[in-house]
Amino acid sequence: SQTIHQWPATLVQPVGSPLSLECTVEGTSNPNLYWYRQAAGRGLQLLFYSVGIGQISSEVPQNLSASRPQDRQFILSSKKLLLSDSGFYLCAWSQRGSNQPQHFGDGTRLSIL
Amino acid sequence: SQKIEQNSEALNIQEGKTATLTCNYTNYSPAYLQWYRQDPGRGPVFLLLIRENEKEKRKERLKVTFDTTLKQSLFHITASQPADSATYLCAPHRSGGYNKLIFGAGTRLAVHP
């Protein structure tokens, strides 16, 4: 069966520090991969998606970037964190094609001080 | 722009009753609609997908309807249990587009014993 791992579960970082969140998927190949951010009490905002190694599409301009160095690895990064980067970050995968369910990791709670 | 509306207020119901959650959308015509459950501090979990040519879909105690004329989906949980307490998210979407989903903000359901 397929599983998705996301770490760390919680992270506290100072303003201006770098960020690297990692997500890996097991049990499937060539998945679509997604990064979302969820502000408290708000809906999910799609940040990036990827349909293949090295292929990244950004949905909103921001202080973050994403990379997909391997088929089942998706990384969210920042060179310098802002206070506004605080939130709950979720990674998800789906099979290729449309109308496929998305499967989420358990998220990273990021607090910027 | 595309807009998805779910009741922002929590829905409180008594155990054993039927819970009905509403998802309204405007400014686009989705071919599919997905429903997810999200528990506090966890990632969303896929529940059901309904296509535009399906008026109703069932899975155990869950039932989803999709009315493309009203631009609305209803999500029902029959014989509700306290374990059904969670936030429920809808995601109407078109075909194609790399399976990108736009989620509503969700409705929190609280089932009381």
PDB file of C-alpha atoms in Angstrom:
ATOM      1  CA  SER A   1       0.000   0.000   0.000  1.00  0.00           C
ATOM      2  CA  GLN A   2       1.034   3.584  -0.493  1.00  0.00           C
ATOM      3  CA  THR A   3       2.260   5.777   2.317  1.00  0.00           C
ATOM      4  CA  ILE A   4       3.358   9.375   2.566  1.00  0.00           C
ATOM      5  CA  HIS A   5       5.848  10.650   5.108  1.00  0.00           C
ATOM      6  CA  GLN A   6       6.324  14.243   6.053  1.00  0.00           C
ATOM      7  CA  TRP A   7       8.752  15.672   8.569  1.00  0.00           C
ATOM      8  CA  PRO A   8       9.286  17.284  10.919  1.00  0.00           C
ATOM      9  CA  ALA A   9       5.874  17.354  12.595  1.00  0.00           C
ATOM     10  CA  THR A  10       6.542  20.688  14.278  1.00  0.00           C
ATOM     11  CA  LEU A  11       9.183  23.314  13.702  1.00  0.00           C
ATOM     12  CA  VAL A  12       9.979  26.623  15.360  1.00  0.00           C
ATOM     13  CA  GLN A  13      12.279  28.891  13.382  1.00  0.00           C
ATOM     14  CA  PRO A  14      13.510  32.473  13.794  1.00  0.00           C
ATOM     15  CA  VAL A  15      12.717  35.090  11.181  1.00  0.00           C
ATOM     16  CA  GLY A  16      15.355  35.132   8.473  1.00  0.00           C
ATOM     17  CA  SER A  17      16.431  31.524   8.920  1.00  0.00           C
ATOM     18  CA  PRO A  18      16.303  28.954   6.091  1.00  0.00           C
ATOM     19  CA  LEU A  19      13.718  26.208   5.783  1.00  0.00           C
ATOM     20  CA  SER A  20      13.648  22.715   4.388  1.00  0.00           C
ATOM     21  CA  LEU A  21      10.607  20.454   4.713  1.00  0.00           C
ATOM     22  CA  GLU A  22      10.724  17.009   3.182  1.00  0.00           C
ATOM     23  CA  CYS A  23       8.044  14.694   1.911  1.00  0.00           C
ATOM     24  CA  THR A  24       8.453  11.177   0.557  1.00  0.00           C
ATOM     25  CA  VAL A  25       5.963   8.755  -0.921  1.00  0.00           C
ATOM     26  CA  GLU A  26       6.252   4.969  -0.897  1.00  0.00           C
ATOM     27  CA  GLY A  27       4.411   2.273  -2.774  1.00  0.00           C
ATOM     28  CA  THR A  28       3.713   4.130  -5.995  1.00  0.00           C
ATOM     29  CA  SER A  29       5.635   5.575  -8.913  1.00  0.00           C
ATOM     30  CA  ASN A  30       5.271   8.715 -11.057  1.00  0.00           C
ATOM     31  CA  PRO A  31       2.871  10.390  -8.646  1.00  0.00           C
ATOM     32  CA  ASN A  32       1.702  13.966  -8.852  1.00  0.00           C
ATOM     33  CA  LEU A  33       2.982  15.785  -5.759  1.00  0.00           C
ATOM     34  CA  TYR A  34       1.583  18.850  -4.040  1.00  0.00           C
ATOM     35  CA  TRP A  35       2.480  21.311  -1.269  1.00  0.00           C
ATOM     36  CA  TYR A  36      -0.326  23.138   0.537  1.00  0.00           C
ATOM     37  CA  ARG A  37      -0.423  25.671   3.342  1.00  0.00           C
ATOM     38  CA  GLN A  38      -3.317  25.964   5.744  1.00  0.00           C
ATOM     39  CA  ALA A  39      -3.677  29.023   7.947  1.00  0.00           C
ATOM     40  CA  ALA A  40      -5.541  28.588  11.230  1.00  0.00           C
ATOM     41  CA  GLY A  41      -9.264  28.158  10.567  1.00  0.00           C
ATOM     42  CA  ARG A  42      -8.772  28.596   6.845  1.00  0.00           C
ATOM     43  CA  GLY A  43      -8.869  26.409   3.788  1.00  0.00           C
ATOM     44  CA  LEU A  44      -5.990  24.751   2.006  1.00  0.00           C
ATOM     45  CA  GLN A  45      -3.944  26.929  -0.306  1.00  0.00           C
ATOM     46  CA  LEU A  46      -2.068  25.132  -3.066  1.00  0.00           C
ATOM     47  CA  LEU A  47       1.539  26.356  -3.150  1.00  0.00           C
ATOM     48  CA  PHE A  48       3.293  24.046  -5.625  1.00  0.00           C
ATOM     49  CA  TYR A  49       2.597  20.956  -7.639  1.00  0.00           C
ATOM     50  CA  SER A  50       4.830  18.613  -9.606  1.00  0.00           C
ATOM     51  CA  VAL A  51       4.077  16.088 -12.323  1.00  0.00           C
ATOM     52  CA  GLY A  52       7.615  14.735 -12.594  1.00  0.00           C
ATOM     53  CA  ILE A  53      11.233  14.980 -11.478  1.00  0.00           C
ATOM     54  CA  GLY A  54      12.463  18.555 -11.752  1.00  0.00           C
ATOM     55  CA  GLN A  55       9.040  19.813 -12.903  1.00  0.00           C
ATOM     56  CA  ILE A  56       7.616  22.357 -10.465  1.00  0.00           C
ATOM     57  CA  SER A  57       4.681  24.706 -10.935  1.00  0.00           C
ATOM     58  CA  SER A  58       4.088  27.534  -8.514  1.00  0.00           C
ATOM     59  CA  GLU A  59       0.558  28.625  -7.778  1.00  0.00           C
ATOM     60  CA  VAL A  60       1.193  31.784  -5.786  1.00  0.00           C
ATOM     61  CA  PRO A  61       4.126  34.200  -5.647  1.00  0.00           C
ATOM     62  CA  GLN A  62       5.831  33.882  -2.312  1.00  0.00           C
ATOM     63  CA  ASN A  63       8.965  33.460  -0.299  1.00  0.00           C
ATOM     64  CA  LEU A  64       9.048  29.700  -0.799  1.00  0.00           C
ATOM     65  CA  SER A  65      10.355  27.307  -3.429  1.00  0.00           C
ATOM     66  CA  ALA A  66       9.947  23.609  -4.117  1.00  0.00           C
ATOM     67  CA  SER A  67      12.085  20.916  -5.661  1.00  0.00           C
ATOM     68  CA  ARG A  68      11.608  17.318  -6.723  1.00  0.00           C
ATOM     69  CA  PRO A  69      15.046  15.700  -6.897  1.00  0.00           C
ATOM     70  CA  GLN A  70      13.658  12.169  -7.064  1.00  0.00           C
ATOM     71  CA  ASP A  71      10.402  10.663  -8.289  1.00  0.00           C
ATOM     72  CA  ARG A  72       8.920  10.261  -4.822  1.00  0.00           C
ATOM     73  CA  GLN A  73      10.612  13.097  -2.959  1.00  0.00           C
ATOM     74  CA  PHE A  74       9.266  16.630  -2.696  1.00  0.00           C
ATOM     75  CA  ILE A  75      11.023  19.390  -0.779  1.00  0.00           C
ATOM     76  CA  LEU A  76       9.733  22.798   0.312  1.00  0.00           C
ATOM     77  CA  SER A  77      12.398  25.414   0.982  1.00  0.00           C
ATOM     78  CA  SER A  78      13.012  28.997   1.852  1.00  0.00           C
ATOM     79  CA  LYS A  79      16.251  30.975   2.058  1.00  0.00           C
ATOM     80  CA  LYS A  80      14.896  33.468   4.580  1.00  0.00           C
ATOM     81  CA  LEU A  81      11.685  32.878   6.495  1.00  0.00           C
ATOM     82  CA  LEU A  82       9.163  35.650   7.123  1.00  0.00           C
ATOM     83  CA  LEU A  83       6.651  35.873   9.950  1.00  0.00           C
ATOM     84  CA  SER A  84       3.907  35.378   7.379  1.00  0.00           C
ATOM     85  CA  ASP A  85       5.331  31.935   6.510  1.00  0.00           C
ATOM     86  CA  SER A  86       3.892  30.519   9.723  1.00  0.00           C
ATOM     87  CA  GLY A  87       1.242  27.885   9.162  1.00  0.00           C
ATOM     88  CA  PHE A  88       0.430  24.235   8.701  1.00  0.00           C
ATOM     89  CA  TYR A  89       2.169  22.762   5.656  1.00  0.00           C
ATOM     90  CA  LEU A  90       0.787  19.683   4.009  1.00  0.00           C
ATOM     91  CA  CYS A  91       2.255  17.455   1.338  1.00  0.00           C
ATOM     92  CA  ALA A  92      -0.002  15.294  -0.832  1.00  0.00           C
ATOM     93  CA  TRP A  93       0.241  12.865  -3.709  1.00  0.00           C
ATOM     94  CA  SER A  94      -2.150  11.540  -6.316  1.00  0.00           C
ATOM     95  CA  GLN A  95      -2.083   9.193  -9.246  1.00  0.00           C
ATOM     96  CA  ARG A  96      -1.601  10.778 -12.651  1.00  0.00           C
ATOM     97  CA  GLY A  97      -4.700  11.978 -14.416  1.00  0.00           C
ATOM     98  CA  SER A  98      -7.629  14.084 -13.418  1.00  0.00           C
ATOM     99  CA  ASN A  99     -10.280  13.391 -10.787  1.00  0.00           C
ATOM    100  CA  GLN A 100      -7.856  11.384  -8.701  1.00  0.00           C
ATOM    101  CA  PRO A 101      -8.118  11.554  -4.899  1.00  0.00           C
ATOM    102  CA  GLN A 102      -5.268  13.263  -3.147  1.00  0.00           C
ATOM    103  CA  HIS A 103      -3.570  11.572  -0.200  1.00  0.00           C
ATOM    104  CA  PHE A 104      -2.093  13.810   2.462  1.00  0.00           C
ATOM    105  CA  GLY A 105       0.704  13.542   4.952  1.00  0.00           C
ATOM    106  CA  ASP A 106       0.191  14.574   8.552  1.00  0.00           C
ATOM    107  CA  GLY A 107       1.658  18.000   8.016  1.00  0.00           C
ATOM    108  CA  THR A 108       4.299  20.243   9.573  1.00  0.00           C
ATOM    109  CA  ARG A 109       3.276  22.956  12.012  1.00  0.00           C
ATOM    110  CA  LEU A 110       5.702  25.821  11.339  1.00  0.00           C
ATOM    111  CA  SER A 111       5.978  28.699  13.776  1.00  0.00           C
ATOM    112  CA  ILE A 112       8.163  31.687  12.985  1.00  0.00           C
ATOM    113  CA  LEU A 113       9.402  33.761  15.907  1.00  0.00           C
TER     114      LEU A 113
ATOM    115  CA  SER B   1     -12.880  34.029  -9.885  1.00  0.00           C
ATOM    116  CA  GLN B   2     -13.817  30.586  -8.629  1.00  0.00           C
ATOM    117  CA  LYS B   3     -15.465  30.600  -5.236  1.00  0.00           C
ATOM    118  CA  ILE B   4     -16.353  27.731  -2.920  1.00  0.00           C
ATOM    119  CA  GLU B   5     -18.579  28.298   0.085  1.00  0.00           C
ATOM    120  CA  GLN B   6     -19.050  25.993   3.024  1.00  0.00           C
ATOM    121  CA  ASN B   7     -20.803  26.882   6.254  1.00  0.00           C
ATOM    122  CA  SER B   8     -18.219  28.616   8.375  1.00  0.00           C
ATOM    123  CA  GLU B   9     -20.154  28.000  11.557  1.00  0.00           C
ATOM    124  CA  ALA B  10     -19.823  24.650  13.259  1.00  0.00           C
ATOM    125  CA  LEU B  11     -22.670  22.191  12.904  1.00  0.00           C
ATOM    126  CA  ASN B  12     -23.720  20.674  16.225  1.00  0.00           C
ATOM    127  CA  ILE B  13     -25.968  17.638  16.174  1.00  0.00           C
ATOM    128  CA  GLN B  14     -27.068  14.865  18.476  1.00  0.00           C
ATOM    129  CA  GLU B  15     -25.694  11.365  18.127  1.00  0.00           C
ATOM    130  CA  GLY B  16     -27.873   9.208  15.895  1.00  0.00           C
ATOM    131  CA  LYS B  17     -29.196  12.122  13.822  1.00  0.00           C
ATOM    132  CA  THR B  18     -28.320  12.832  10.196  1.00  0.00           C
ATOM    133  CA  ALA B  19     -25.743  15.548   9.585  1.00  0.00           C
ATOM    134  CA  THR B  20     -26.053  17.532   6.353  1.00  0.00           C
ATOM    135  CA  LEU B  21     -23.218  19.747   5.162  1.00  0.00           C
ATOM    136  CA  THR B  22     -23.431  22.109   2.197  1.00  0.00           C
ATOM    137  CA  CYS B  23     -20.898  23.040  -0.463  1.00  0.00           C
ATOM    138  CA  ASN B  24     -21.783  25.813  -2.920  1.00  0.00           C
ATOM    139  CA  TYR B  25     -19.588  26.941  -5.781  1.00  0.00           C
ATOM    140  CA  THR B  26     -19.708  29.840  -8.232  1.00  0.00           C
ATOM    141  CA  ASN B  27     -18.002  31.004 -11.384  1.00  0.00           C
ATOM    142  CA  TYR B  28     -17.047  27.610 -12.759  1.00  0.00           C
ATOM    143  CA  SER B  29     -18.493  24.290 -13.815  1.00  0.00           C
ATOM    144  CA  PRO B  30     -16.794  21.363 -12.133  1.00  0.00           C
ATOM    145  CA  ALA B  31     -16.951  17.920 -13.638  1.00  0.00           C
ATOM    146  CA  TYR B  32     -16.176  16.275 -10.314  1.00  0.00           C
ATOM    147  CA  LEU B  33     -16.468  17.023  -6.663  1.00  0.00           C
ATOM    148  CA  GLN B  34     -14.495  15.444  -3.841  1.00  0.00           C
ATOM    149  CA  TRP B  35     -15.168  15.403  -0.104  1.00  0.00           C
ATOM    150  CA  TYR B  36     -12.472  15.071   2.562  1.00  0.00           C
ATOM    151  CA  ARG B  37     -12.418  14.732   6.312  1.00  0.00           C
ATOM    152  CA  GLN B  38      -9.810  16.555   8.402  1.00  0.00           C
ATOM    153  CA  ASP B  39      -9.133  15.928  12.071  1.00  0.00           C
ATOM    154  CA  PRO B  40      -7.325  18.593  14.165  1.00  0.00           C
ATOM    155  CA  GLY B  41      -3.604  18.614  13.462  1.00  0.00           C
ATOM    156  CA  ARG B  42      -3.867  15.997  10.712  1.00  0.00           C
ATOM    157  CA  GLY B  43      -3.955  16.007   6.951  1.00  0.00           C
ATOM    158  CA  PRO B  44      -7.274  15.649   5.105  1.00  0.00           C
ATOM    159  CA  VAL B  45      -8.473  12.152   4.260  1.00  0.00           C
ATOM    160  CA  PHE B  46     -10.343  11.452   1.029  1.00  0.00           C
ATOM    161  CA  LEU B  47     -13.913  10.223   1.490  1.00  0.00           C
ATOM    162  CA  LEU B  48     -15.905  10.337  -1.743  1.00  0.00           C
ATOM    163  CA  LEU B  49     -15.768  11.531  -5.331  1.00  0.00           C
ATOM    164  CA  ILE B  50     -18.909  12.247  -7.341  1.00  0.00           C
ATOM    165  CA  ARG B  51     -19.070  13.024 -11.050  1.00  0.00           C
ATOM    166  CA  GLU B  52     -21.353  15.583 -12.658  1.00  0.00           C
ATOM    167  CA  ASN B  53     -23.449  12.866 -14.285  1.00  0.00           C
ATOM    168  CA  GLU B  54     -23.997  11.162 -10.922  1.00  0.00           C
ATOM    169  CA  LYS B  55     -26.773  12.680  -8.873  1.00  0.00           C
ATOM    170  CA  GLU B  56     -25.978  10.709  -5.767  1.00  0.00           C
ATOM    171  CA  LYS B  57     -23.227   8.515  -4.359  1.00  0.00           C
ATOM    172  CA  ARG B  58     -23.152   6.424  -1.205  1.00  0.00           C
ATOM    173  CA  LYS B  59     -20.488   4.820   0.936  1.00  0.00           C
ATOM    174  CA  GLU B  60     -21.595   3.140   4.140  1.00  0.00           C
ATOM    175  CA  ARG B  61     -23.238   5.902   6.237  1.00  0.00           C
ATOM    176  CA  LEU B  62     -22.138   8.652   3.842  1.00  0.00           C
ATOM    177  CA  LYS B  63     -24.176  10.069   0.993  1.00  0.00           C
ATOM    178  CA  VAL B  64     -23.194  12.836  -1.406  1.00  0.00           C
ATOM    179  CA  THR B  65     -25.381  14.614  -3.927  1.00  0.00           C
ATOM    180  CA  PHE B  66     -24.261  16.848  -6.768  1.00  0.00           C
ATOM    181  CA  ASP B  67     -26.678  19.347  -8.327  1.00  0.00           C
ATOM    182  CA  THR B  68     -24.996  21.151 -11.223  1.00  0.00           C
ATOM    183  CA  THR B  69     -28.049  23.363 -11.736  1.00  0.00           C
ATOM    184  CA  LEU B  70     -27.974  24.667  -8.179  1.00  0.00           C
ATOM    185  CA  LYS B  71     -24.154  24.521  -8.175  1.00  0.00           C
ATOM    186  CA  GLN B  72     -24.302  22.683  -4.912  1.00  0.00           C
ATOM    187  CA  SER B  73     -23.248  19.452  -3.238  1.00  0.00           C
ATOM    188  CA  LEU B  74     -24.760  18.066  -0.065  1.00  0.00           C
ATOM    189  CA  PHE B  75     -22.852  15.690   2.203  1.00  0.00           C
ATOM    190  CA  HIS B  76     -24.916  13.553   4.567  1.00  0.00           C
ATOM    191  CA  ILE B  77     -23.804  11.369   7.457  1.00  0.00           C
ATOM    192  CA  THR B  78     -26.604   9.154   8.706  1.00  0.00           C
ATOM    193  CA  ALA B  79     -26.743   7.697  12.218  1.00  0.00           C
ATOM    194  CA  SER B  80     -23.978  10.100  13.217  1.00  0.00           C
ATOM    195  CA  GLN B  81     -21.519   9.177  15.955  1.00  0.00           C
ATOM    196  CA  PRO B  82     -19.189  11.275  18.114  1.00  0.00           C
ATOM    197  CA  ALA B  83     -16.314   9.755  16.093  1.00  0.00           C
ATOM    198  CA  ASP B  84     -17.690  11.589  13.039  1.00  0.00           C
ATOM    199  CA  SER B  85     -16.738  14.900  14.649  1.00  0.00           C
ATOM    200  CA  ALA B  86     -14.234  16.579  12.341  1.00  0.00           C
ATOM    201  CA  THR B  87     -13.967  19.264   9.674  1.00  0.00           C
ATOM    202  CA  TYR B  88     -15.278  18.291   6.262  1.00  0.00           C
ATOM    203  CA  LEU B  89     -13.847  19.880   3.116  1.00  0.00           C
ATOM    204  CA  CYS B  90     -15.264  19.911  -0.382  1.00  0.00           C
ATOM    205  CA  ALA B  91     -13.240  20.323  -3.563  1.00  0.00           C
ATOM    206  CA  PRO B  92     -15.151  20.813  -6.826  1.00  0.00           C
ATOM    207  CA  HIS B  93     -12.878  20.550  -9.859  1.00  0.00           C
ATOM    208  CA  ARG B  94     -12.788  20.365 -13.630  1.00  0.00           C
ATOM    209  CA  SER B  95     -11.290  17.609 -15.729  1.00  0.00           C
ATOM    210  CA  GLY B  96      -7.607  17.834 -16.515  1.00  0.00           C
ATOM    211  CA  GLY B  97      -5.425  20.576 -15.076  1.00  0.00           C
ATOM    212  CA  TYR B  98      -2.966  18.147 -13.482  1.00  0.00           C
ATOM    213  CA  ASN B  99      -5.514  17.239 -10.839  1.00  0.00           C
ATOM    214  CA  LYS B 100      -5.171  20.565  -9.051  1.00  0.00           C
ATOM    215  CA  LEU B 101      -7.845  20.931  -6.405  1.00  0.00           C
ATOM    216  CA  ILE B 102      -9.344  24.057  -4.888  1.00  0.00           C
ATOM    217  CA  PHE B 103     -10.693  23.355  -1.438  1.00  0.00           C
ATOM    218  CA  GLY B 104     -13.449  25.041   0.481  1.00  0.00           C
ATOM    219  CA  ALA B 105     -12.580  26.262   3.984  1.00  0.00           C
ATOM    220  CA  GLY B 106     -14.544  23.375   5.469  1.00  0.00           C
ATOM    221  CA  THR B 107     -17.365  22.939   7.953  1.00  0.00           C
ATOM    222  CA  ARG B 108     -16.678  21.678  11.439  1.00  0.00           C
ATOM    223  CA  LEU B 109     -19.078  18.994  12.612  1.00  0.00           C
ATOM    224  CA  ALA B 110     -19.534  18.203  16.295  1.00  0.00           C
ATOM    225  CA  VAL B 111     -21.634  15.162  17.186  1.00  0.00           C
ATOM    226  CA  HIS B 112     -22.717  15.128  20.824  1.00  0.00           C
ATOM    227  CA  PRO B 113     -23.538  11.949  22.788  1.00  0.00           C
TER     228      PRO B 113
END
